[in-house]
Coordinates of C-alpha atoms and ligand atoms in Angstrom, one line a residue:
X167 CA 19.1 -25.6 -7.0
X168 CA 15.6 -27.6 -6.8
X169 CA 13.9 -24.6 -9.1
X170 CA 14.5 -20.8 -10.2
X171 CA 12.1 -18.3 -9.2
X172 CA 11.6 -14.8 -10.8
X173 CA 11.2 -12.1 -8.3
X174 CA 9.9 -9.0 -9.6
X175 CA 10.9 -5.9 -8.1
X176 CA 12.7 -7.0 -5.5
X177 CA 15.0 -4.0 -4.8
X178 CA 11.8 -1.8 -3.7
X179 CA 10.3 -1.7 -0.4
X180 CA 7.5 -4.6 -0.8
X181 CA 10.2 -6.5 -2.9
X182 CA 12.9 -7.1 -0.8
X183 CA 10.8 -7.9 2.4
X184 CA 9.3 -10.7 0.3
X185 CA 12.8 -11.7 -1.4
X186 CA 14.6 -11.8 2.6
X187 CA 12.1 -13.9 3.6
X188 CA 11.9 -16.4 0.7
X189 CA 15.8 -16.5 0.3
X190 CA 16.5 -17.5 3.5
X191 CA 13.7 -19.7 3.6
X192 CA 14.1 -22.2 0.8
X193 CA 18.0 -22.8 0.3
X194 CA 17.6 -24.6 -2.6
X195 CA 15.6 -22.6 -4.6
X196 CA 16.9 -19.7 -6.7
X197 CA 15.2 -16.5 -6.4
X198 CA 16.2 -14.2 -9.3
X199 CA 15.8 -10.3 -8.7
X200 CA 14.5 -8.2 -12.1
X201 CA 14.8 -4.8 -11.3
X202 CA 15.2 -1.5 -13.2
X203 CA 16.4 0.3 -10.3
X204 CA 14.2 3.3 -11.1
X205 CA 14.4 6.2 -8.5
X206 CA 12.4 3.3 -6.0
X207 CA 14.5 0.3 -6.2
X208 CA 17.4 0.2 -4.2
X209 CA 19.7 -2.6 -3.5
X210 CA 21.2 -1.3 -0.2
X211 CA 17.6 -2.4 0.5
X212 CA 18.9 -6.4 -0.1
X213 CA 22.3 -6.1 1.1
X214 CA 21.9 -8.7 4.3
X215 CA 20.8 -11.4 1.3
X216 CA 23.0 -9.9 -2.1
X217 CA 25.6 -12.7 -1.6
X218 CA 23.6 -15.6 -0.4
X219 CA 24.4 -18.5 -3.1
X220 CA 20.5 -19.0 -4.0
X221 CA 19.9 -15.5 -5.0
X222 CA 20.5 -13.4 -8.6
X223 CA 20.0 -10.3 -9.5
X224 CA 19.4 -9.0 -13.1
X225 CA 18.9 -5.3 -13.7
X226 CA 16.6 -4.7 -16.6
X227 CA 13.4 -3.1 -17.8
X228 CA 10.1 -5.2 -17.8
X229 CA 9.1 -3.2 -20.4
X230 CA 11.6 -4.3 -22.8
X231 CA 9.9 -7.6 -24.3
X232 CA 13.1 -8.9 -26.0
X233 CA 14.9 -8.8 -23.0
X234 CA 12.5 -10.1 -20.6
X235 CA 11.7 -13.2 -23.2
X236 CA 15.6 -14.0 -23.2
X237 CA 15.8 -13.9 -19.5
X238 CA 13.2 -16.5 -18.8
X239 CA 15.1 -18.5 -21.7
X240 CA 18.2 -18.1 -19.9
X241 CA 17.0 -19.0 -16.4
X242 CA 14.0 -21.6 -17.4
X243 CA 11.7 -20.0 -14.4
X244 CA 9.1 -22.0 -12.4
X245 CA 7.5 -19.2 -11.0
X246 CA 6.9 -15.5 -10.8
X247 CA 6.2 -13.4 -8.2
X248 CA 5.1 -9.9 -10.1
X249 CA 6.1 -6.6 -7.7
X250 CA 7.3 -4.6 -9.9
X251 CA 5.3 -1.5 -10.8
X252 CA 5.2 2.3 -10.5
X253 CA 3.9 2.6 -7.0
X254 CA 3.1 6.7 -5.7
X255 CA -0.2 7.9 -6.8
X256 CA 0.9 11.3 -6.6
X257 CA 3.7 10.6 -9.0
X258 CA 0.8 9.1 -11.2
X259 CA -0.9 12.5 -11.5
X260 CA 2.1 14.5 -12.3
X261 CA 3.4 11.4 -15.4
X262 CA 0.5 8.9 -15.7
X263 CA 2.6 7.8 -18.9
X264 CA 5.4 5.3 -17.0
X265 CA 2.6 3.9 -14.6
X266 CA 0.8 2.9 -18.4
X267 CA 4.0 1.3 -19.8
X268 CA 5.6 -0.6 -16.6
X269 CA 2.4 -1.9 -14.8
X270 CA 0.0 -2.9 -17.8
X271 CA 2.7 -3.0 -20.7
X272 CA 5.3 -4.8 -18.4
X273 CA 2.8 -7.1 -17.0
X274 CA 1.9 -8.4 -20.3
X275 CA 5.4 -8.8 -21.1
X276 CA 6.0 -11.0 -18.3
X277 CA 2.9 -13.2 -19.0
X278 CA 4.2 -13.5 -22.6
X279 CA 7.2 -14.5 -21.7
X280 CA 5.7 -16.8 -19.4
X281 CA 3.1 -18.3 -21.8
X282 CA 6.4 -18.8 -24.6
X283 CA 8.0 -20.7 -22.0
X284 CA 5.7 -23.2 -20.1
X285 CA 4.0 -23.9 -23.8
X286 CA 1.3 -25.4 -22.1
X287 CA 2.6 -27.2 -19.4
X288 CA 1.6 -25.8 -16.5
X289 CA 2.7 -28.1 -13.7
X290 CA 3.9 -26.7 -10.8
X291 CA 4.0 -23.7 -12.4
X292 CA 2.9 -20.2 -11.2
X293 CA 2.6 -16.3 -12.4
X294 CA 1.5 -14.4 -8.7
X295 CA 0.3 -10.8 -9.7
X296 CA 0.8 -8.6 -6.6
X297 CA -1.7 -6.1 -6.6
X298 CA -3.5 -2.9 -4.7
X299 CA -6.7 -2.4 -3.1
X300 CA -6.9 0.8 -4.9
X301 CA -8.3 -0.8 -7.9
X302 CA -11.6 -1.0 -5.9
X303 CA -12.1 2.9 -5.8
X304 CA -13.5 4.4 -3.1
X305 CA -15.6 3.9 0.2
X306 CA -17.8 5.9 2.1
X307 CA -18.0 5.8 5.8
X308 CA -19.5 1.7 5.6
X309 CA -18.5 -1.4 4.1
X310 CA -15.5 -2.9 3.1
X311 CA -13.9 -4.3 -0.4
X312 CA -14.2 -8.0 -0.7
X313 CA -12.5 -10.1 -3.7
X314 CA -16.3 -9.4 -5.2
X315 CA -16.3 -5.9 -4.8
X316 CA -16.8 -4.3 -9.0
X317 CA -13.7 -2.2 -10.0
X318 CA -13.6 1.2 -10.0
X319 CA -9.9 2.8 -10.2
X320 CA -10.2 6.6 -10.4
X321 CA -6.0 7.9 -10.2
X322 CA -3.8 6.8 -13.2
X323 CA -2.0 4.7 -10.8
X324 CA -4.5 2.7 -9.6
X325 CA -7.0 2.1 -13.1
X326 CA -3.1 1.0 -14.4
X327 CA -2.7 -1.6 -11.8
X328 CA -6.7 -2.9 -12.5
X329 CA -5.7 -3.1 -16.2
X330 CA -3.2 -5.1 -15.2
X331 CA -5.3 -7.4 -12.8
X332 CA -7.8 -8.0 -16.0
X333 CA -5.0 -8.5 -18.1
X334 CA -3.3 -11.2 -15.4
X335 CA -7.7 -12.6 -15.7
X336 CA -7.6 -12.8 -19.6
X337 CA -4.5 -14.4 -19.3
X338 CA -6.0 -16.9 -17.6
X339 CA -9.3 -17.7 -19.0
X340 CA -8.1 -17.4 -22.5
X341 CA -4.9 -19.3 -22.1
X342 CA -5.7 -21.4 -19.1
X343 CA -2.1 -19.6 -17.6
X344 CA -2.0 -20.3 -13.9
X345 CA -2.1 -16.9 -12.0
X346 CA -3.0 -15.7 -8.6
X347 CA -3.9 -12.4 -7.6
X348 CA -3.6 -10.8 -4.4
X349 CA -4.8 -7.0 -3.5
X350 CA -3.4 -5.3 -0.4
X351 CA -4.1 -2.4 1.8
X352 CA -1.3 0.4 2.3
X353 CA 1.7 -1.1 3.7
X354 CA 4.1 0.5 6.3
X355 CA 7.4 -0.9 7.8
X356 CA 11.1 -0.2 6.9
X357 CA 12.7 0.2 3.3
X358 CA 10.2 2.3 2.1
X359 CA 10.7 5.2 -0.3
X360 CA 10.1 8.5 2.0
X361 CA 7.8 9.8 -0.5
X362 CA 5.1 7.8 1.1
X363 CA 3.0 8.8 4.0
X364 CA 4.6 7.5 6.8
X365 CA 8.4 7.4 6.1
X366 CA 8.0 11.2 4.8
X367 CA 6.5 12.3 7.8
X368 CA 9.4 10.1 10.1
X369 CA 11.9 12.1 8.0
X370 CA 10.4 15.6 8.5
X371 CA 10.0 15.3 12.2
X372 CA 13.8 14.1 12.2
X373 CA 14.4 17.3 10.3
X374 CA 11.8 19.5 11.9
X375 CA 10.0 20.1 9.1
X376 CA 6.6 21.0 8.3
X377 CA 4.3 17.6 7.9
X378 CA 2.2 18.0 5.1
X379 CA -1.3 16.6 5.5
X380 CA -3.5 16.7 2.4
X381 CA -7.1 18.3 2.5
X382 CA -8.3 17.6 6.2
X383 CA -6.5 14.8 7.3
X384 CA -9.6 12.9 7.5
X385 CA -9.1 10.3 4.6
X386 CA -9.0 6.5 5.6
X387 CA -6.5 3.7 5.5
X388 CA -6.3 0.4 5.9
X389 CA -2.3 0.1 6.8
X390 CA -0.5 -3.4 7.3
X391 CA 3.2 -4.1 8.4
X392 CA 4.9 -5.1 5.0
X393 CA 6.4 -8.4 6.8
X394 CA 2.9 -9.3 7.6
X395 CA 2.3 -8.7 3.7
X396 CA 5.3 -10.8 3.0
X397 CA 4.1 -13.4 5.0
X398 CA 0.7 -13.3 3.2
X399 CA 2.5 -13.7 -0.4
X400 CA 4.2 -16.1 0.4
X401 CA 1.5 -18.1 2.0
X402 CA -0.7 -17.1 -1.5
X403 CA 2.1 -18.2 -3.4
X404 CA 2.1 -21.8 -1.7
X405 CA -1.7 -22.5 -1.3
X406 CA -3.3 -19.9 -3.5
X407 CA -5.7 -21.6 -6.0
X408 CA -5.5 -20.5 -9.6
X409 CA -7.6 -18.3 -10.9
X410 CA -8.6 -16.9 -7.6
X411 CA -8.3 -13.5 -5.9
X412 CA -7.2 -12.7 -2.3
X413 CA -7.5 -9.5 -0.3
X414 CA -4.8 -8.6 2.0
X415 CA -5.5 -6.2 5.1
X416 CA -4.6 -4.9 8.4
X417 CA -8.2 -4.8 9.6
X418 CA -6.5 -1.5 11.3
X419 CA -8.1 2.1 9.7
X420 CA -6.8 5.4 10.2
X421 CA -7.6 8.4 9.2
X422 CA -4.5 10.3 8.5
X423 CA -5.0 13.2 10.9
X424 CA -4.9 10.7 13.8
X425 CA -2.2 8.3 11.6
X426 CA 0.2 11.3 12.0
X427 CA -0.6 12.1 15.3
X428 CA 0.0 8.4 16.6
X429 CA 3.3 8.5 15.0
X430 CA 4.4 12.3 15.9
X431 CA 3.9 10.6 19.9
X432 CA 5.9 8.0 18.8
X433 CA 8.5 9.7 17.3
X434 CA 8.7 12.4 20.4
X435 CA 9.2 9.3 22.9
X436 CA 12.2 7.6 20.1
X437 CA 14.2 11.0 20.1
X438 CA 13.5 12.0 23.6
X439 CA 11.3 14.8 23.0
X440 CA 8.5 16.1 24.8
X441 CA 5.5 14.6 24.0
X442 CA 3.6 17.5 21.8
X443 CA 6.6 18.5 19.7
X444 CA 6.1 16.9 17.2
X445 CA 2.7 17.5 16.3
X446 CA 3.6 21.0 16.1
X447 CA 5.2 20.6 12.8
X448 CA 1.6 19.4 11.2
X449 CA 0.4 21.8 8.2
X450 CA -2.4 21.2 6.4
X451 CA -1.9 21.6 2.3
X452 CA -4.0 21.5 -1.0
X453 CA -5.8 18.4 -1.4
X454 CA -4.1 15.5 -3.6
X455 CA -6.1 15.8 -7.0
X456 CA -9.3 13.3 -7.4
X457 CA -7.7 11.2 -3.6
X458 CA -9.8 8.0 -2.3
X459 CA -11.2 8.7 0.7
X460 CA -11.4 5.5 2.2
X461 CA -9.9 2.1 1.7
X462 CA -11.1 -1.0 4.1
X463 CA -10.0 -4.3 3.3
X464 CA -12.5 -7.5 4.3
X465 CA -9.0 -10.2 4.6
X466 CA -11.9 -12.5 5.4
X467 CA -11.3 -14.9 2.6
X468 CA -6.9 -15.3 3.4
X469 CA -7.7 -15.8 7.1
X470 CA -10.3 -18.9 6.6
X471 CA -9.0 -20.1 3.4
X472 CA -5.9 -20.0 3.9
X473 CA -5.0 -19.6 7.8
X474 CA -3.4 -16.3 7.3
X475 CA -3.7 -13.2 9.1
X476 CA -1.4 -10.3 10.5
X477 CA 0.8 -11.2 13.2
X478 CA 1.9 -7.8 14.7
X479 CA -0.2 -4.9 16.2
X480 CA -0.4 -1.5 14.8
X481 CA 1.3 -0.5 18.0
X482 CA 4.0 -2.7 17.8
X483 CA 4.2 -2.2 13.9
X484 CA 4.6 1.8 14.0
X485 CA 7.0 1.7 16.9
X486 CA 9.1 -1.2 15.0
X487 CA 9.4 1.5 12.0
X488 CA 10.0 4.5 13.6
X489 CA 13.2 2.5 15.5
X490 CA 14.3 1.6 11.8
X491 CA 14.4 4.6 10.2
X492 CA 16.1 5.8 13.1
X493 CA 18.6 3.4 13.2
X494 CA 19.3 3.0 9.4
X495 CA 20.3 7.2 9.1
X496 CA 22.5 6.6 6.4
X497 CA 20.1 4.5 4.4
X498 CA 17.3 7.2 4.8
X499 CA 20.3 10.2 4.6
X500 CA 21.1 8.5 1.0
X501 CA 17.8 8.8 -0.3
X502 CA 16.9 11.8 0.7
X503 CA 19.7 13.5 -0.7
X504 CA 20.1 14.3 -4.5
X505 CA 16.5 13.6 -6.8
X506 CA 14.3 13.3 -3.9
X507 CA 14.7 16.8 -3.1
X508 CA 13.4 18.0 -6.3
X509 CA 10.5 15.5 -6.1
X510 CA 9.9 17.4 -2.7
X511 CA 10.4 20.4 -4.0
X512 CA 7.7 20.1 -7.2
X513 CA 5.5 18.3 -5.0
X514 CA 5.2 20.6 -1.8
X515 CA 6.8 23.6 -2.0
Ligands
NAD695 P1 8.2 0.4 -4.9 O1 7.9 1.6 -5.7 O2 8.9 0.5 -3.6 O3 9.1 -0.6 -5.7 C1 8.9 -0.9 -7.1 C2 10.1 -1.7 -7.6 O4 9.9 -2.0 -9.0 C3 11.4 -0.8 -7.6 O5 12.5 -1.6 -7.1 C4 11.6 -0.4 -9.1 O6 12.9 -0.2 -9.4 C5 11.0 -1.6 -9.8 N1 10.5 -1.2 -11.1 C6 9.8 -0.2 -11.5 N2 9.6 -0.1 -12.8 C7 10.3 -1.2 -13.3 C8 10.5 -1.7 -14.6 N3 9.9 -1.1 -15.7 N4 11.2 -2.8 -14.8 C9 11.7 -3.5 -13.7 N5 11.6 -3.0 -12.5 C10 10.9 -1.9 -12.3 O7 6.8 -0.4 -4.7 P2 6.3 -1.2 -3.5 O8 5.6 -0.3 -2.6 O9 7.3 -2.2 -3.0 O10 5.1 -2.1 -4.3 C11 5.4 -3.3 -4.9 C12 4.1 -3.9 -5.5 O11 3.1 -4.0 -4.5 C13 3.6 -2.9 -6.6 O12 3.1 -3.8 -7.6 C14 2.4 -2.2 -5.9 O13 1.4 -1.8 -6.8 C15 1.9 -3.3 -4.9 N6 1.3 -2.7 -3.7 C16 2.0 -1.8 -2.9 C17 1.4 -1.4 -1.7 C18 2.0 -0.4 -0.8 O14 1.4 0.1 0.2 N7 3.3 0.0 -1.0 C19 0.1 -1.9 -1.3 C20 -0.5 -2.8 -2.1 C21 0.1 -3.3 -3.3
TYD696 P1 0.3 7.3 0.4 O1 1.4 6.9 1.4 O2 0.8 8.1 -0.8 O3 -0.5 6.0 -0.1 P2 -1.9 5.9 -1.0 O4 -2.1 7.2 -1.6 O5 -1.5 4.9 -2.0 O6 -2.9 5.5 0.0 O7 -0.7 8.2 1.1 C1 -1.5 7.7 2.2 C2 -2.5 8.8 2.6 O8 -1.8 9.9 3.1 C3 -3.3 9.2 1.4 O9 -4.6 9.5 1.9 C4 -2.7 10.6 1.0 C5 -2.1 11.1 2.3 N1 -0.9 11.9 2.3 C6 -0.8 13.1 2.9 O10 -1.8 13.6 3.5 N2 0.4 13.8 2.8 C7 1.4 13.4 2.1 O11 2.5 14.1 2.0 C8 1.4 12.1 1.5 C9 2.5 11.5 0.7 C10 0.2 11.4 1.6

């Protein structure tokens, strides 16, 4: 192998879209897999790639210093591509603690690691911090976040993942470390953990349950396909100038009411049911504490910069991962059995 790549995260859902494309794009690199495997990593979700000869994976907790410092000894990375995080806001609310100690403790483990091991010598090198949109705060009905926009985190999830991103900064004013930074909209696609929007309501129009809309429904998002995402990472990841920032978006806002809707349709035509059916099953339920109500990304800078920009429709997109979840029962059947249930349980019942 040319060169060894660490791959944060790479058994979650953002993670192993990123890690399928990379690994069977570059042959003779070696992409190595750090995960902890917390209740959101999952390596049924790499299994197409698991025995490929140019990919590793090494369970392990980014939080533990010692362990990540030995790793990058015992692998001599290039590069890193930083996923791994805790990722539901909701979950944030209920134990802001572990979104503290994985995304801004764990993050400056990596860079320290990182800093021990290049010394100084920064050619070719690279430490790619993927991060949210959510850092940004929250719009009104105008405007859009550029890379300029002034931070303004307001759950526990997403002011850890901005400490993070000025961590990832200092790191590279103060130390001249070579980091990216790139900060998406809400992703959708297959793989992902059904305690998210759209994979939780796929699930409980399967199962005929009640979908639980927060508030009014009438919150916005900005949602991109994850391959597009993965596509944009790895683009970042190639051309990206150091030091820089990019935004990542589907220039494709929602609000949920109709986000639901749109996929209840889709959902009746997949399982044969009449159209209407479906959107039966929508409940409205008490607001998520403190929740954004918009997010709009301005993907402006990617798309002339660096020629990137989302290949797929929301149409297509949505249809593509209602088919998925569909066809990978057992995958979804797995997850939603055991732990998840009392997740749903605390969290809506
Ligand atoms: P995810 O929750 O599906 O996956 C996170 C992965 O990180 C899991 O495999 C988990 O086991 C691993 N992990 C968690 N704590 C760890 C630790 N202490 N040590 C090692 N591994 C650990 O998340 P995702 O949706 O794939 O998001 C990936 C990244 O992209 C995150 O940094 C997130 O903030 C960012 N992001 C996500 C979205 C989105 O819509 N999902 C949008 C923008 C940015
Ligand atoms: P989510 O998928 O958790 O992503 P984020 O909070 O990071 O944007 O939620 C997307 C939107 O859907 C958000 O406005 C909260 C709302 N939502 C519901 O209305 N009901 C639900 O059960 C969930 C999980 C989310």
């Amino acid at each position: 192998m040319k060169r060894t790549i660490l791959i944060t995260g790479g058994a979650g859902f953002i993670g192993s879209h990123v890690l399928r494309l990379l690994v069977n794009k570059y042959p003779s690199t070696l992409f190595v897999n750090l995960d902890k495997l917390t209740y959101a990593g999952n390596l049924e979700n790499l299994k197409d790639i698991s025995k490929k000869e140019n990919y590793s994976f090494e369970k392990g907790d980014i939080n533990n210093a010692q362990f990540v410092n030995l790793l990058f000894e015992k692998y001599q990375f290039a590069s890193v591509i930083h996923l791994a995080a805790e990722s539901h806001v909701d979950r944030s609310i209920t134990n802001p603690n572990e979104f503290i100690m994985t995304n801004i403790v764990g993050t400056t483990n990596l860079l320290n690691a990182a800093k021990k091991l290049w010394a100084g010598n920064y050619d070719g090198k690279k430490f790619y911090h993927i991060s949210t949109d959510e850092v940004y705060g929250s719009l009104g009905k105008e405007g859009f976040f550029t890379e300029n926009t002034p931070y303004d985190p307001r759950s526990p999830y997403s002011a850890s993942k901005a400490s993070s991103d000025h961590i990832v900064r200092a790191y590279f004013h103060t130390y001249k470390m070579p980091v990216v930074i790139s900060n998406c909209s809400n992703n959708y696609g297959g793989n992902q953990f059904p305690e998210k929007l759209i994979p939780l309501v796929i699930n409980n129009i399967k199962k005929n349950k009640p979908i639980p809309i927060y508030g009014k429904g009438d919150n916005i998002r900005d949602w991109l396909y994850v391959k597009d995402h993965a596509v944009a990472i790895e683009t970042i990841f190639k051309k990206g100038k150091l030091g820089e920032t990019y935004n990542i978006g589907g220039n494709n806002e929602w609000t949920n009411l109709e986000l639901v809707k749109k996929l209840c349709q889709v959902m009746d035509i997949e399982l044969g049911r009449k159209i209407g059916t479906s959107e039966k099953l929508i409940t409205f339920v008490t607001d998520r504490a403190g929740h954004d109500m918009r997010y709009a990304i301005d993907a402006s800078k990617i798309k002339q910069e660096l020629g990137w920009q989302p290949s797929l429709t929301f149409e297509e997109g949505i249809v593509l991962t209602a088919k998925w979840y569909l066809e990978n029962e057992t995958w979804l059947e797995n997850i939603v059995s055991g732990e998840y249930q009392n997740y749903y349980k605390k969290q809506y019942l």
